[in-house]
């Protein structure tokens, strides 16, 4: 049989479930589902990620790498 619990007890139990199992979906009638997640998970998901350009610019310097092009044709061809 279901026991009637206060909102505080329900929220505390739900928070414990988030800590143990990860984000939880909470259905709200007429509005769909909302996700409850920990503050640490929220911060991780909402932190700004570097753009691809920024990521490339923070890579190792290649100033001392010399690349020579092979001037030979890749294959014989005729028109």
PDB file of C-alpha atoms in Angstrom:
ATOM      1  CA  UNK A   1       0.000   0.000   0.000  1.00  0.00           C
ATOM      2  CA  UNK A   2       1.284   3.464  -0.845  1.00  0.00           C
ATOM      3  CA  UNK A   3       2.182   5.780   1.992  1.00  0.00           C
ATOM      4  CA  UNK A   4       1.352   9.473   1.755  1.00  0.00           C
ATOM      5  CA  UNK A   5       4.541  11.522   1.946  1.00  0.00           C
ATOM      6  CA  UNK A   6       5.145  15.248   2.172  1.00  0.00           C
ATOM      7  CA  UNK A   7       6.660  17.192  -0.719  1.00  0.00           C
ATOM      8  CA  UNK A   8       9.911  17.535   1.233  1.00  0.00           C
ATOM      9  CA  UNK A   9      10.161  13.775   1.790  1.00  0.00           C
ATOM     10  CA  UNK A  10       9.391  13.099  -1.879  1.00  0.00           C
ATOM     11  CA  UNK A  11      11.985  15.595  -3.076  1.00  0.00           C
ATOM     12  CA  UNK A  12      14.610  14.271  -0.646  1.00  0.00           C
ATOM     13  CA  UNK A  13      13.988  10.705  -1.853  1.00  0.00           C
ATOM     14  CA  UNK A  14      14.181  11.844  -5.484  1.00  0.00           C
ATOM     15  CA  UNK A  15      17.446  13.694  -4.802  1.00  0.00           C
ATOM     16  CA  UNK A  16      18.883  10.522  -3.236  1.00  0.00           C
ATOM     17  CA  UNK A  17      17.863   8.590  -6.349  1.00  0.00           C
ATOM     18  CA  UNK A  18      19.628  11.195  -8.532  1.00  0.00           C
ATOM     19  CA  UNK A  19      22.796  10.730  -6.468  1.00  0.00           C
ATOM     20  CA  UNK A  20      22.619   6.932  -6.786  1.00  0.00           C
ATOM     21  CA  UNK A  21      21.340   6.431 -10.346  1.00  0.00           C
ATOM     22  CA  UNK A  22      21.894   9.707 -12.187  1.00  0.00           C
ATOM     23  CA  UNK A  23      19.364  12.111 -13.779  1.00  0.00           C
ATOM     24  CA  UNK A  24      15.677  11.318 -13.222  1.00  0.00           C
ATOM     25  CA  UNK A  25      12.672  12.181 -15.412  1.00  0.00           C
ATOM     26  CA  UNK A  26       9.750  13.759 -13.554  1.00  0.00           C
ATOM     27  CA  UNK A  27       6.442  13.732 -15.473  1.00  0.00           C
ATOM     28  CA  UNK A  28       4.325  16.861 -15.100  1.00  0.00           C
ATOM     29  CA  UNK A  29       0.754  16.571 -16.298  1.00  0.00           C
ATOM     30  CA  UNK A  30       0.168  18.665 -19.401  1.00  0.00           C
ATOM     31  CA  UNK A  31       3.826  19.712 -19.683  1.00  0.00           C
ATOM     32  CA  UNK A  32       5.742  16.544 -20.521  1.00  0.00           C
ATOM     33  CA  UNK A  33       8.759  15.405 -18.545  1.00  0.00           C
ATOM     34  CA  UNK A  34      11.359  17.454 -16.710  1.00  0.00           C
ATOM     35  CA  UNK A  35      14.809  16.188 -15.825  1.00  0.00           C
ATOM     36  CA  UNK A  36      16.218  16.423 -12.329  1.00  0.00           C
ATOM     37  CA  UNK A  37      20.007  16.256 -12.159  1.00  0.00           C
ATOM     38  CA  UNK A  38      22.730  17.125  -9.709  1.00  0.00           C
ATOM     39  CA  UNK A  39      24.359  20.549  -9.669  1.00  0.00           C
ATOM     40  CA  UNK A  40      27.707  19.010 -10.631  1.00  0.00           C
ATOM     41  CA  UNK A  41      26.147  17.320 -13.676  1.00  0.00           C
ATOM     42  CA  UNK A  42      24.367  20.550 -14.649  1.00  0.00           C
ATOM     43  CA  UNK A  43      27.634  22.519 -14.444  1.00  0.00           C
ATOM     44  CA  UNK A  44      29.444  19.884 -16.500  1.00  0.00           C
ATOM     45  CA  UNK A  45      26.788  19.939 -19.215  1.00  0.00           C
ATOM     46  CA  UNK A  46      26.492  23.731 -19.346  1.00  0.00           C
ATOM     47  CA  UNK A  47      30.186  24.644 -19.375  1.00  0.00           C
ATOM     48  CA  UNK A  48      31.413  26.285 -22.550  1.00  0.00           C
ATOM     49  CA  UNK A  49      33.333  23.948 -24.802  1.00  0.00           C
ATOM     50  CA  UNK A  50      36.094  25.333 -27.046  1.00  0.00           C
ATOM     51  CA  UNK A  51      35.287  25.723 -30.722  1.00  0.00           C
ATOM     52  CA  UNK A  52      37.134  23.553 -33.200  1.00  0.00           C
ATOM     53  CA  UNK A  53      39.269  26.546 -34.176  1.00  0.00           C
ATOM     54  CA  UNK A  54      40.161  27.255 -30.527  1.00  0.00           C
ATOM     55  CA  UNK A  55      40.972  23.590 -30.007  1.00  0.00           C
ATOM     56  CA  UNK A  56      43.304  23.589 -33.027  1.00  0.00           C
ATOM     57  CA  UNK A  57      45.025  26.789 -31.905  1.00  0.00           C
ATOM     58  CA  UNK A  58      45.810  25.310 -28.486  1.00  0.00           C
ATOM     59  CA  UNK A  59      47.532  22.279 -30.019  1.00  0.00           C
ATOM     60  CA  UNK A  60      51.261  21.703 -30.259  1.00  0.00           C
ATOM     61  CA  UNK A  61      53.348  24.184 -32.260  1.00  0.00           C
ATOM     62  CA  UNK A  62      54.472  22.838 -35.625  1.00  0.00           C
ATOM     63  CA  UNK A  63      56.909  25.642 -36.484  1.00  0.00           C
ATOM     64  CA  UNK A  64      59.929  23.336 -36.525  1.00  0.00           C
ATOM     65  CA  UNK A  65      58.256  20.678 -38.698  1.00  0.00           C
ATOM     66  CA  UNK A  66      59.341  20.800 -42.330  1.00  0.00           C
ATOM     67  CA  UNK A  67      57.099  19.277 -44.942  1.00  0.00           C
ATOM     68  CA  UNK A  68      58.294  18.782 -48.507  1.00  0.00           C
ATOM     69  CA  UNK A  69      55.955  18.109 -51.356  1.00  0.00           C
ATOM     70  CA  UNK A  70      56.773  15.224 -53.643  1.00  0.00           C
ATOM     71  CA  UNK A  71      56.761  16.858 -57.068  1.00  0.00           C
ATOM     72  CA  UNK A  72      56.442  13.571 -58.984  1.00  0.00           C
ATOM     73  CA  UNK A  73      53.022  12.965 -60.535  1.00  0.00           C
ATOM     74  CA  UNK A  74      50.829  10.634 -58.560  1.00  0.00           C
ATOM     75  CA  UNK A  75      50.213   8.431 -61.607  1.00  0.00           C
ATOM     76  CA  UNK A  76      50.771   8.375 -65.336  1.00  0.00           C
ATOM     77  CA  UNK A  77      47.916   9.721 -67.357  1.00  0.00           C
ATOM     78  CA  UNK A  78      47.224  10.780 -70.918  1.00  0.00           C
ATOM     79  CA  UNK A  79      44.466  12.755 -72.572  1.00  0.00           C
TER      80      UNK A  79
END
